[in-house]
Amino acid sequence: MTNSTTTVPGTLSVGDAKALSKPGRTHRHRHACSGCGAYLSRYSDDTRCSACARSGPVPDAVWADPAVAAALARWDFGVVFRLLRSATGMSQNDLSALTGLSQGAISQIEAGTRRLLNIDRIQAAVHTLGVPDWASPFAAGTSAQRSPPEG
């Protein structure tokens, strides 16, 4: 007994469909959000994820706020996240999409029941939130009295 399959012209055989479904063999490459680096849907032609599109860049005025600057200098990301969300109107889900932290983690960090301690996650959050160098907790001479450059 022979095993033969027929395909309708213009369609894929089962073997071809399986080959296309394997990672790295799709006709479209995975692309990432230009704002935060999150992977976008293979069917999306957008260059930014929905959270980045909604939130837009964080204005420098937010980072220049003395309370935000002091919280950054203390590495108190619970206060930073609360103030940032208050100033921009972002939800915890929006902040989650930008930072790569879960919404639950954002909630716990804001409530003070959890701290952001992993240096890689902190660096990623600072980068994706667009904290300017002059406000970054990684800047040399970090102090709560820093201010934006004049100009």
Short mmCIF file of N, CA and C in Angstrom, two decimals:
data_model
loop_
_atom_site.label_atom_id
_atom_site.label_comp_id
_atom_site.label_asym_id
_atom_site.label_seq_id
_atom_site.Cartn_x
_atom_site.Cartn_y
_atom_site.Cartn_z
N MET A 1 0.85 -1.17 0.00
CA MET A 1 0.00 0.00 0.00
C MET A 1 0.89 1.23 0.00
N THR A 2 0.64 2.14 -0.90
CA THR A 2 1.46 3.34 -0.99
C THR A 2 0.75 4.50 -0.34
N ASN A 3 1.54 5.42 0.18
CA ASN A 3 0.98 6.59 0.84
C ASN A 3 1.16 7.77 -0.11
N SER A 4 0.12 8.16 -0.74
CA SER A 4 0.22 9.28 -1.66
C SER A 4 -0.70 10.40 -1.20
N THR A 5 -0.24 11.60 -1.41
CA THR A 5 -1.05 12.76 -1.06
C THR A 5 -1.18 13.63 -2.29
N THR A 6 -2.28 14.28 -2.37
CA THR A 6 -2.48 15.21 -3.47
C THR A 6 -2.70 16.59 -2.89
N THR A 7 -2.22 17.55 -3.60
CA THR A 7 -2.41 18.92 -3.15
C THR A 7 -3.11 19.71 -4.23
N VAL A 8 -3.87 20.64 -3.81
CA VAL A 8 -4.56 21.53 -4.73
C VAL A 8 -3.54 22.55 -5.22
N PRO A 9 -3.50 22.83 -6.51
CA PRO A 9 -2.54 23.82 -7.01
C PRO A 9 -2.69 25.15 -6.27
N GLY A 10 -1.54 25.74 -5.90
CA GLY A 10 -1.55 27.02 -5.19
C GLY A 10 -1.61 26.89 -3.69
N THR A 11 -1.67 25.66 -3.17
CA THR A 11 -1.69 25.46 -1.72
C THR A 11 -0.42 24.75 -1.30
N LEU A 12 -0.18 24.72 -0.01
CA LEU A 12 1.00 24.06 0.53
C LEU A 12 0.68 22.64 0.92
N SER A 13 1.63 21.75 0.75
CA SER A 13 1.47 20.40 1.26
C SER A 13 1.67 20.46 2.77
N VAL A 14 1.30 19.39 3.45
CA VAL A 14 1.44 19.34 4.90
C VAL A 14 2.91 19.53 5.29
N GLY A 15 3.83 18.90 4.58
CA GLY A 15 5.25 19.04 4.88
C GLY A 15 5.75 20.46 4.71
N ASP A 16 5.29 21.14 3.62
CA ASP A 16 5.69 22.52 3.40
C ASP A 16 5.15 23.43 4.49
N ALA A 17 3.91 23.21 4.90
CA ALA A 17 3.30 24.04 5.94
C ALA A 17 4.04 23.86 7.26
N LYS A 18 4.44 22.62 7.56
CA LYS A 18 5.19 22.38 8.80
C LYS A 18 6.55 23.07 8.75
N ALA A 19 7.21 23.03 7.61
CA ALA A 19 8.52 23.67 7.47
C ALA A 19 8.40 25.17 7.68
N LEU A 20 7.33 25.78 7.16
CA LEU A 20 7.16 27.23 7.33
C LEU A 20 6.82 27.59 8.77
N SER A 21 6.23 26.66 9.52
CA SER A 21 5.84 26.98 10.89
C SER A 21 7.00 26.85 11.87
N LYS A 22 8.13 26.29 11.42
CA LYS A 22 9.28 26.15 12.32
C LYS A 22 9.97 27.49 12.47
N PRO A 23 10.50 27.79 13.68
CA PRO A 23 11.20 29.05 13.89
C PRO A 23 12.33 29.23 12.89
N GLY A 24 12.46 30.43 12.38
CA GLY A 24 13.53 30.73 11.46
C GLY A 24 13.21 30.41 10.01
N ARG A 25 12.05 29.84 9.79
CA ARG A 25 11.70 29.47 8.42
C ARG A 25 10.43 30.16 7.95
N THR A 26 10.08 31.23 8.56
CA THR A 26 8.88 31.95 8.15
C THR A 26 9.24 32.92 7.03
N HIS A 27 8.23 33.35 6.33
CA HIS A 27 8.47 34.27 5.24
C HIS A 27 8.68 35.69 5.73
N ARG A 28 8.30 35.98 6.97
CA ARG A 28 8.52 37.30 7.54
C ARG A 28 9.43 37.16 8.75
N HIS A 29 10.34 38.08 8.90
CA HIS A 29 11.25 38.04 10.03
C HIS A 29 10.58 38.69 11.23
N ARG A 30 10.96 38.26 12.43
CA ARG A 30 10.46 38.89 13.65
C ARG A 30 11.06 40.28 13.73
N HIS A 31 10.25 41.23 14.12
CA HIS A 31 10.78 42.57 14.29
C HIS A 31 10.38 43.09 15.65
N ALA A 32 11.18 44.02 16.12
CA ALA A 32 11.02 44.51 17.49
C ALA A 32 10.56 45.95 17.49
N CYS A 33 9.93 46.34 18.59
CA CYS A 33 9.47 47.71 18.80
C CYS A 33 10.68 48.64 18.83
N SER A 34 10.60 49.74 18.12
CA SER A 34 11.71 50.69 18.11
C SER A 34 11.81 51.45 19.43
N GLY A 35 10.75 51.42 20.24
CA GLY A 35 10.77 52.12 21.52
C GLY A 35 11.34 51.30 22.65
N CYS A 36 10.87 50.04 22.77
CA CYS A 36 11.28 49.25 23.93
C CYS A 36 11.95 47.93 23.59
N GLY A 37 11.92 47.55 22.33
CA GLY A 37 12.58 46.31 21.92
C GLY A 37 11.72 45.06 22.03
N ALA A 38 10.48 45.19 22.48
CA ALA A 38 9.59 44.03 22.58
C ALA A 38 9.28 43.49 21.19
N TYR A 39 9.14 42.17 21.07
CA TYR A 39 8.81 41.60 19.77
C TYR A 39 7.38 41.97 19.38
N LEU A 40 7.21 42.34 18.13
CA LEU A 40 5.90 42.70 17.60
C LEU A 40 5.30 41.51 16.87
N SER A 41 4.01 41.53 16.70
CA SER A 41 3.32 40.48 15.97
C SER A 41 3.88 40.37 14.56
N ARG A 42 3.97 39.18 14.08
CA ARG A 42 4.47 38.98 12.72
C ARG A 42 3.55 39.58 11.69
N TYR A 43 2.32 39.88 12.08
CA TYR A 43 1.35 40.46 11.16
C TYR A 43 1.29 41.98 11.26
N SER A 44 2.04 42.55 12.18
CA SER A 44 2.03 43.99 12.39
C SER A 44 3.03 44.70 11.49
N ASP A 45 2.59 45.78 10.90
CA ASP A 45 3.49 46.62 10.11
C ASP A 45 3.97 47.82 10.92
N ASP A 46 3.50 47.93 12.18
CA ASP A 46 3.89 49.04 13.04
C ASP A 46 5.35 48.88 13.46
N THR A 47 5.97 50.00 13.78
CA THR A 47 7.36 49.96 14.26
C THR A 47 7.44 50.04 15.78
N ARG A 48 6.30 50.35 16.44
CA ARG A 48 6.26 50.46 17.91
C ARG A 48 5.12 49.63 18.46
N CYS A 49 5.29 49.10 19.67
CA CYS A 49 4.23 48.35 20.32
C CYS A 49 3.14 49.32 20.78
N SER A 50 2.00 48.79 21.17
CA SER A 50 0.88 49.66 21.54
C SER A 50 1.19 50.50 22.77
N ALA A 51 1.94 49.95 23.72
CA ALA A 51 2.29 50.72 24.92
C ALA A 51 3.17 51.91 24.58
N CYS A 52 4.16 51.70 23.71
CA CYS A 52 5.04 52.80 23.31
C CYS A 52 4.26 53.83 22.49
N ALA A 53 3.36 53.35 21.65
CA ALA A 53 2.57 54.27 20.83
C ALA A 53 1.67 55.13 21.70
N ARG A 54 1.12 54.54 22.78
CA ARG A 54 0.24 55.29 23.68
C ARG A 54 1.01 56.26 24.56
N SER A 55 2.12 55.78 25.08
CA SER A 55 2.82 56.58 26.08
C SER A 55 3.73 57.64 25.47
N GLY A 56 4.25 57.35 24.29
CA GLY A 56 5.16 58.31 23.68
C GLY A 56 6.40 58.47 24.54
N PRO A 57 7.31 59.33 24.11
CA PRO A 57 8.51 59.55 24.92
C PRO A 57 8.16 60.30 26.20
N VAL A 58 8.88 60.00 27.26
CA VAL A 58 8.66 60.69 28.53
C VAL A 58 9.33 62.05 28.42
N PRO A 59 8.58 63.13 28.65
CA PRO A 59 9.17 64.46 28.54
C PRO A 59 10.30 64.68 29.55
N ASP A 60 11.31 65.47 29.15
CA ASP A 60 12.43 65.76 30.05
C ASP A 60 11.97 66.45 31.33
N ALA A 61 10.84 67.16 31.26
CA ALA A 61 10.33 67.84 32.45
C ALA A 61 10.02 66.85 33.57
N VAL A 62 9.62 65.63 33.21
CA VAL A 62 9.35 64.62 34.23
C VAL A 62 10.63 64.25 34.95
N TRP A 63 11.71 64.05 34.18
CA TRP A 63 12.99 63.67 34.79
C TRP A 63 13.59 64.83 35.58
N ALA A 64 13.26 66.07 35.22
CA ALA A 64 13.78 67.25 35.91
C ALA A 64 13.02 67.53 37.21
N ASP A 65 11.88 66.91 37.40
CA ASP A 65 11.10 67.10 38.63
C ASP A 65 11.97 66.70 39.82
N PRO A 66 12.10 67.57 40.84
CA PRO A 66 12.97 67.26 41.99
C PRO A 66 12.62 65.95 42.69
N ALA A 67 11.32 65.63 42.78
CA ALA A 67 10.92 64.39 43.45
C ALA A 67 11.36 63.17 42.65
N VAL A 68 11.25 63.23 41.33
CA VAL A 68 11.70 62.12 40.47
C VAL A 68 13.21 62.00 40.53
N ALA A 69 13.92 63.13 40.45
CA ALA A 69 15.38 63.12 40.51
C ALA A 69 15.86 62.53 41.84
N ALA A 70 15.22 62.90 42.93
CA ALA A 70 15.61 62.38 44.25
C ALA A 70 15.35 60.88 44.34
N ALA A 71 14.21 60.42 43.82
CA ALA A 71 13.89 58.99 43.85
C ALA A 71 14.88 58.20 42.99
N LEU A 72 15.25 58.74 41.83
CA LEU A 72 16.25 58.08 40.98
C LEU A 72 17.59 58.00 41.69
N ALA A 73 17.98 59.07 42.35
CA ALA A 73 19.26 59.09 43.06
C ALA A 73 19.28 58.08 44.20
N ARG A 74 18.10 57.82 44.81
CA ARG A 74 17.98 56.83 45.90
C ARG A 74 17.75 55.42 45.36
N TRP A 75 17.60 55.29 44.04
CA TRP A 75 17.27 54.02 43.40
C TRP A 75 15.92 53.51 43.91
N ASP A 76 15.00 54.40 44.20
CA ASP A 76 13.67 54.05 44.70
C ASP A 76 12.70 54.01 43.52
N PHE A 77 12.66 52.87 42.83
CA PHE A 77 11.88 52.78 41.61
C PHE A 77 10.38 52.71 41.86
N GLY A 78 9.96 52.38 43.07
CA GLY A 78 8.53 52.43 43.40
C GLY A 78 8.02 53.86 43.27
N VAL A 79 8.76 54.79 43.85
CA VAL A 79 8.39 56.21 43.77
C VAL A 79 8.55 56.71 42.33
N VAL A 80 9.63 56.30 41.67
CA VAL A 80 9.85 56.72 40.27
C VAL A 80 8.68 56.27 39.41
N PHE A 81 8.28 55.01 39.53
CA PHE A 81 7.17 54.49 38.71
C PHE A 81 5.87 55.22 39.00
N ARG A 82 5.57 55.45 40.28
CA ARG A 82 4.32 56.16 40.64
C ARG A 82 4.32 57.57 40.07
N LEU A 83 5.42 58.30 40.27
CA LEU A 83 5.49 59.68 39.77
C LEU A 83 5.45 59.73 38.24
N LEU A 84 6.13 58.80 37.61
CA LEU A 84 6.15 58.72 36.15
C LEU A 84 4.75 58.46 35.61
N ARG A 85 4.06 57.50 36.20
CA ARG A 85 2.71 57.19 35.74
C ARG A 85 1.76 58.36 36.00
N SER A 86 1.93 59.02 37.11
CA SER A 86 1.09 60.18 37.43
C SER A 86 1.30 61.31 36.44
N ALA A 87 2.56 61.55 36.08
CA ALA A 87 2.88 62.66 35.18
C ALA A 87 2.50 62.39 33.73
N THR A 88 2.53 61.12 33.31
CA THR A 88 2.30 60.80 31.90
C THR A 88 0.94 60.19 31.61
N GLY A 89 0.25 59.72 32.63
CA GLY A 89 -1.04 59.07 32.41
C GLY A 89 -0.91 57.61 32.00
N MET A 90 0.29 57.05 32.12
CA MET A 90 0.50 55.64 31.79
C MET A 90 -0.19 54.76 32.81
N SER A 91 -0.64 53.60 32.36
CA SER A 91 -1.17 52.60 33.28
C SER A 91 -0.02 51.68 33.70
N GLN A 92 -0.28 50.84 34.68
CA GLN A 92 0.74 49.86 35.07
C GLN A 92 1.02 48.90 33.92
N ASN A 93 0.01 48.60 33.13
CA ASN A 93 0.22 47.72 31.96
C ASN A 93 1.12 48.39 30.93
N ASP A 94 0.93 49.70 30.70
CA ASP A 94 1.80 50.42 29.77
C ASP A 94 3.24 50.39 30.27
N LEU A 95 3.42 50.66 31.55
CA LEU A 95 4.76 50.66 32.14
C LEU A 95 5.36 49.25 32.09
N SER A 96 4.53 48.26 32.28
CA SER A 96 4.96 46.88 32.20
C SER A 96 5.48 46.55 30.80
N ALA A 97 4.75 46.98 29.79
CA ALA A 97 5.17 46.71 28.41
C ALA A 97 6.48 47.42 28.08
N LEU A 98 6.68 48.59 28.63
CA LEU A 98 7.91 49.34 28.37
C LEU A 98 9.12 48.75 29.09
N THR A 99 8.94 48.32 30.32
CA THR A 99 10.08 47.88 31.13
C THR A 99 10.35 46.39 31.06
N GLY A 100 9.37 45.61 30.62
CA GLY A 100 9.53 44.16 30.60
C GLY A 100 9.22 43.51 31.93
N LEU A 101 8.85 44.31 32.92
CA LEU A 101 8.42 43.77 34.21
C LEU A 101 6.93 43.46 34.12
N SER A 102 6.46 42.50 34.88
CA SER A 102 5.03 42.20 34.86
C SER A 102 4.24 43.31 35.54
N GLN A 103 2.96 43.40 35.23
CA GLN A 103 2.11 44.40 35.87
C GLN A 103 2.07 44.16 37.37
N GLY A 104 2.06 42.90 37.79
CA GLY A 104 2.06 42.57 39.21
C GLY A 104 3.33 43.04 39.90
N ALA A 105 4.46 42.88 39.21
CA ALA A 105 5.74 43.34 39.77
C ALA A 105 5.73 44.86 39.90
N ILE A 106 5.22 45.56 38.88
CA ILE A 106 5.12 47.03 38.94
C ILE A 106 4.29 47.43 40.16
N SER A 107 3.15 46.76 40.34
CA SER A 107 2.27 47.07 41.47
C SER A 107 2.99 46.86 42.81
N GLN A 108 3.70 45.75 42.95
CA GLN A 108 4.41 45.46 44.19
C GLN A 108 5.56 46.44 44.42
N ILE A 109 6.26 46.81 43.36
CA ILE A 109 7.36 47.78 43.49
C ILE A 109 6.80 49.13 43.92
N GLU A 110 5.70 49.56 43.32
CA GLU A 110 5.08 50.83 43.70
C GLU A 110 4.58 50.81 45.14
N ALA A 111 4.06 49.66 45.58
CA ALA A 111 3.52 49.53 46.94
C ALA A 111 4.63 49.39 47.99
N GLY A 112 5.85 49.13 47.54
CA GLY A 112 6.96 48.99 48.47
C GLY A 112 7.10 47.60 49.05
N THR A 113 6.34 46.62 48.55
CA THR A 113 6.44 45.25 49.05
C THR A 113 7.49 44.45 48.28
N ARG A 114 8.02 45.05 47.23
CA ARG A 114 9.06 44.41 46.42
C ARG A 114 10.00 45.50 45.94
N ARG A 115 11.28 45.17 45.83
CA ARG A 115 12.26 46.15 45.34
C ARG A 115 12.86 45.65 44.04
N LEU A 116 13.21 46.57 43.20
CA LEU A 116 13.88 46.25 41.95
C LEU A 116 15.38 46.21 42.25
N LEU A 117 15.96 45.00 42.29
CA LEU A 117 17.35 44.84 42.71
C LEU A 117 18.27 44.34 41.61
N ASN A 118 17.74 43.65 40.61
CA ASN A 118 18.56 43.08 39.55
C ASN A 118 19.10 44.21 38.68
N ILE A 119 20.41 44.35 38.62
CA ILE A 119 21.03 45.47 37.92
C ILE A 119 20.71 45.44 36.43
N ASP A 120 20.61 44.25 35.84
CA ASP A 120 20.26 44.16 34.42
C ASP A 120 18.86 44.69 34.16
N ARG A 121 17.92 44.35 35.04
CA ARG A 121 16.55 44.85 34.89
C ARG A 121 16.49 46.36 35.11
N ILE A 122 17.28 46.86 36.06
CA ILE A 122 17.32 48.30 36.32
C ILE A 122 17.87 49.03 35.10
N GLN A 123 18.97 48.53 34.54
CA GLN A 123 19.55 49.16 33.36
C GLN A 123 18.57 49.13 32.19
N ALA A 124 17.89 48.00 32.00
CA ALA A 124 16.91 47.89 30.91
C ALA A 124 15.76 48.87 31.12
N ALA A 125 15.27 48.99 32.36
CA ALA A 125 14.17 49.91 32.65
C ALA A 125 14.60 51.35 32.42
N VAL A 126 15.78 51.72 32.89
CA VAL A 126 16.29 53.08 32.70
C VAL A 126 16.43 53.39 31.21
N HIS A 127 16.91 52.42 30.46
CA HIS A 127 17.10 52.61 29.01
C HIS A 127 15.76 52.74 28.29
N THR A 128 14.83 51.79 28.54
CA THR A 128 13.56 51.81 27.80
C THR A 128 12.67 52.97 28.21
N LEU A 129 12.83 53.46 29.42
CA LEU A 129 12.04 54.63 29.84
C LEU A 129 12.63 55.92 29.29
N GLY A 130 13.82 55.84 28.77
CA GLY A 130 14.44 57.03 28.17
C GLY A 130 14.96 58.02 29.19
N VAL A 131 15.44 57.53 30.33
CA VAL A 131 16.00 58.42 31.34
C VAL A 131 17.24 59.07 30.75
N PRO A 132 17.28 60.41 30.68
CA PRO A 132 18.47 61.06 30.12
C PRO A 132 19.70 60.81 30.99
N ASP A 133 20.87 60.89 30.37
CA ASP A 133 22.12 60.63 31.10
C ASP A 133 22.25 61.51 32.33
N TRP A 134 21.85 62.78 32.24
CA TRP A 134 22.01 63.68 33.37
C TRP A 134 21.11 63.31 34.54
N ALA A 135 20.05 62.49 34.31
CA ALA A 135 19.14 62.09 35.39
C ALA A 135 19.34 60.64 35.81
N SER A 136 20.13 59.90 35.06
CA SER A 136 20.29 58.47 35.30
C SER A 136 20.96 58.18 36.64
N PRO A 137 20.47 57.14 37.33
CA PRO A 137 21.15 56.76 38.57
C PRO A 137 22.52 56.16 38.31
N PHE A 138 22.84 55.85 37.05
CA PHE A 138 24.14 55.31 36.69
C PHE A 138 25.15 56.39 36.35
N ALA A 139 24.71 57.65 36.31
CA ALA A 139 25.59 58.76 35.95
C ALA A 139 26.64 58.96 37.05
N ALA A 140 27.82 59.35 36.64
CA ALA A 140 28.89 59.64 37.60
C ALA A 140 28.47 60.81 38.48
N GLY A 141 28.78 60.74 39.75
CA GLY A 141 28.46 61.84 40.67
C GLY A 141 26.97 61.93 40.95
N THR A 142 26.29 60.79 41.02
CA THR A 142 24.86 60.78 41.26
C THR A 142 24.54 61.49 42.56
N SER A 143 23.63 62.45 42.47
CA SER A 143 23.13 63.11 43.67
C SER A 143 21.72 63.61 43.42
N ALA A 144 20.99 63.82 44.46
CA ALA A 144 19.60 64.25 44.33
C ALA A 144 19.50 65.70 43.88
N GLN A 145 20.61 66.44 43.86
CA GLN A 145 20.58 67.84 43.47
C GLN A 145 20.90 68.06 41.98
N ARG A 146 21.01 67.01 41.20
CA ARG A 146 21.31 67.16 39.79
C ARG A 146 20.19 67.90 39.08
N SER A 147 20.49 68.55 38.01
CA SER A 147 19.47 69.25 37.23
C SER A 147 19.78 69.08 35.76
N PRO A 148 18.78 69.33 34.92
CA PRO A 148 19.01 69.19 33.49
C PRO A 148 20.04 70.20 33.01
N PRO A 149 20.72 69.88 31.90
CA PRO A 149 21.69 70.83 31.37
C PRO A 149 20.98 72.09 30.91
N GLU A 150 21.64 73.20 31.06
CA GLU A 150 21.04 74.47 30.64
C GLU A 150 21.25 74.63 29.15
N GLY A 151 20.26 75.23 28.53
CA GLY A 151 20.42 75.44 27.10
C GLY A 151 19.16 75.49 26.36
#
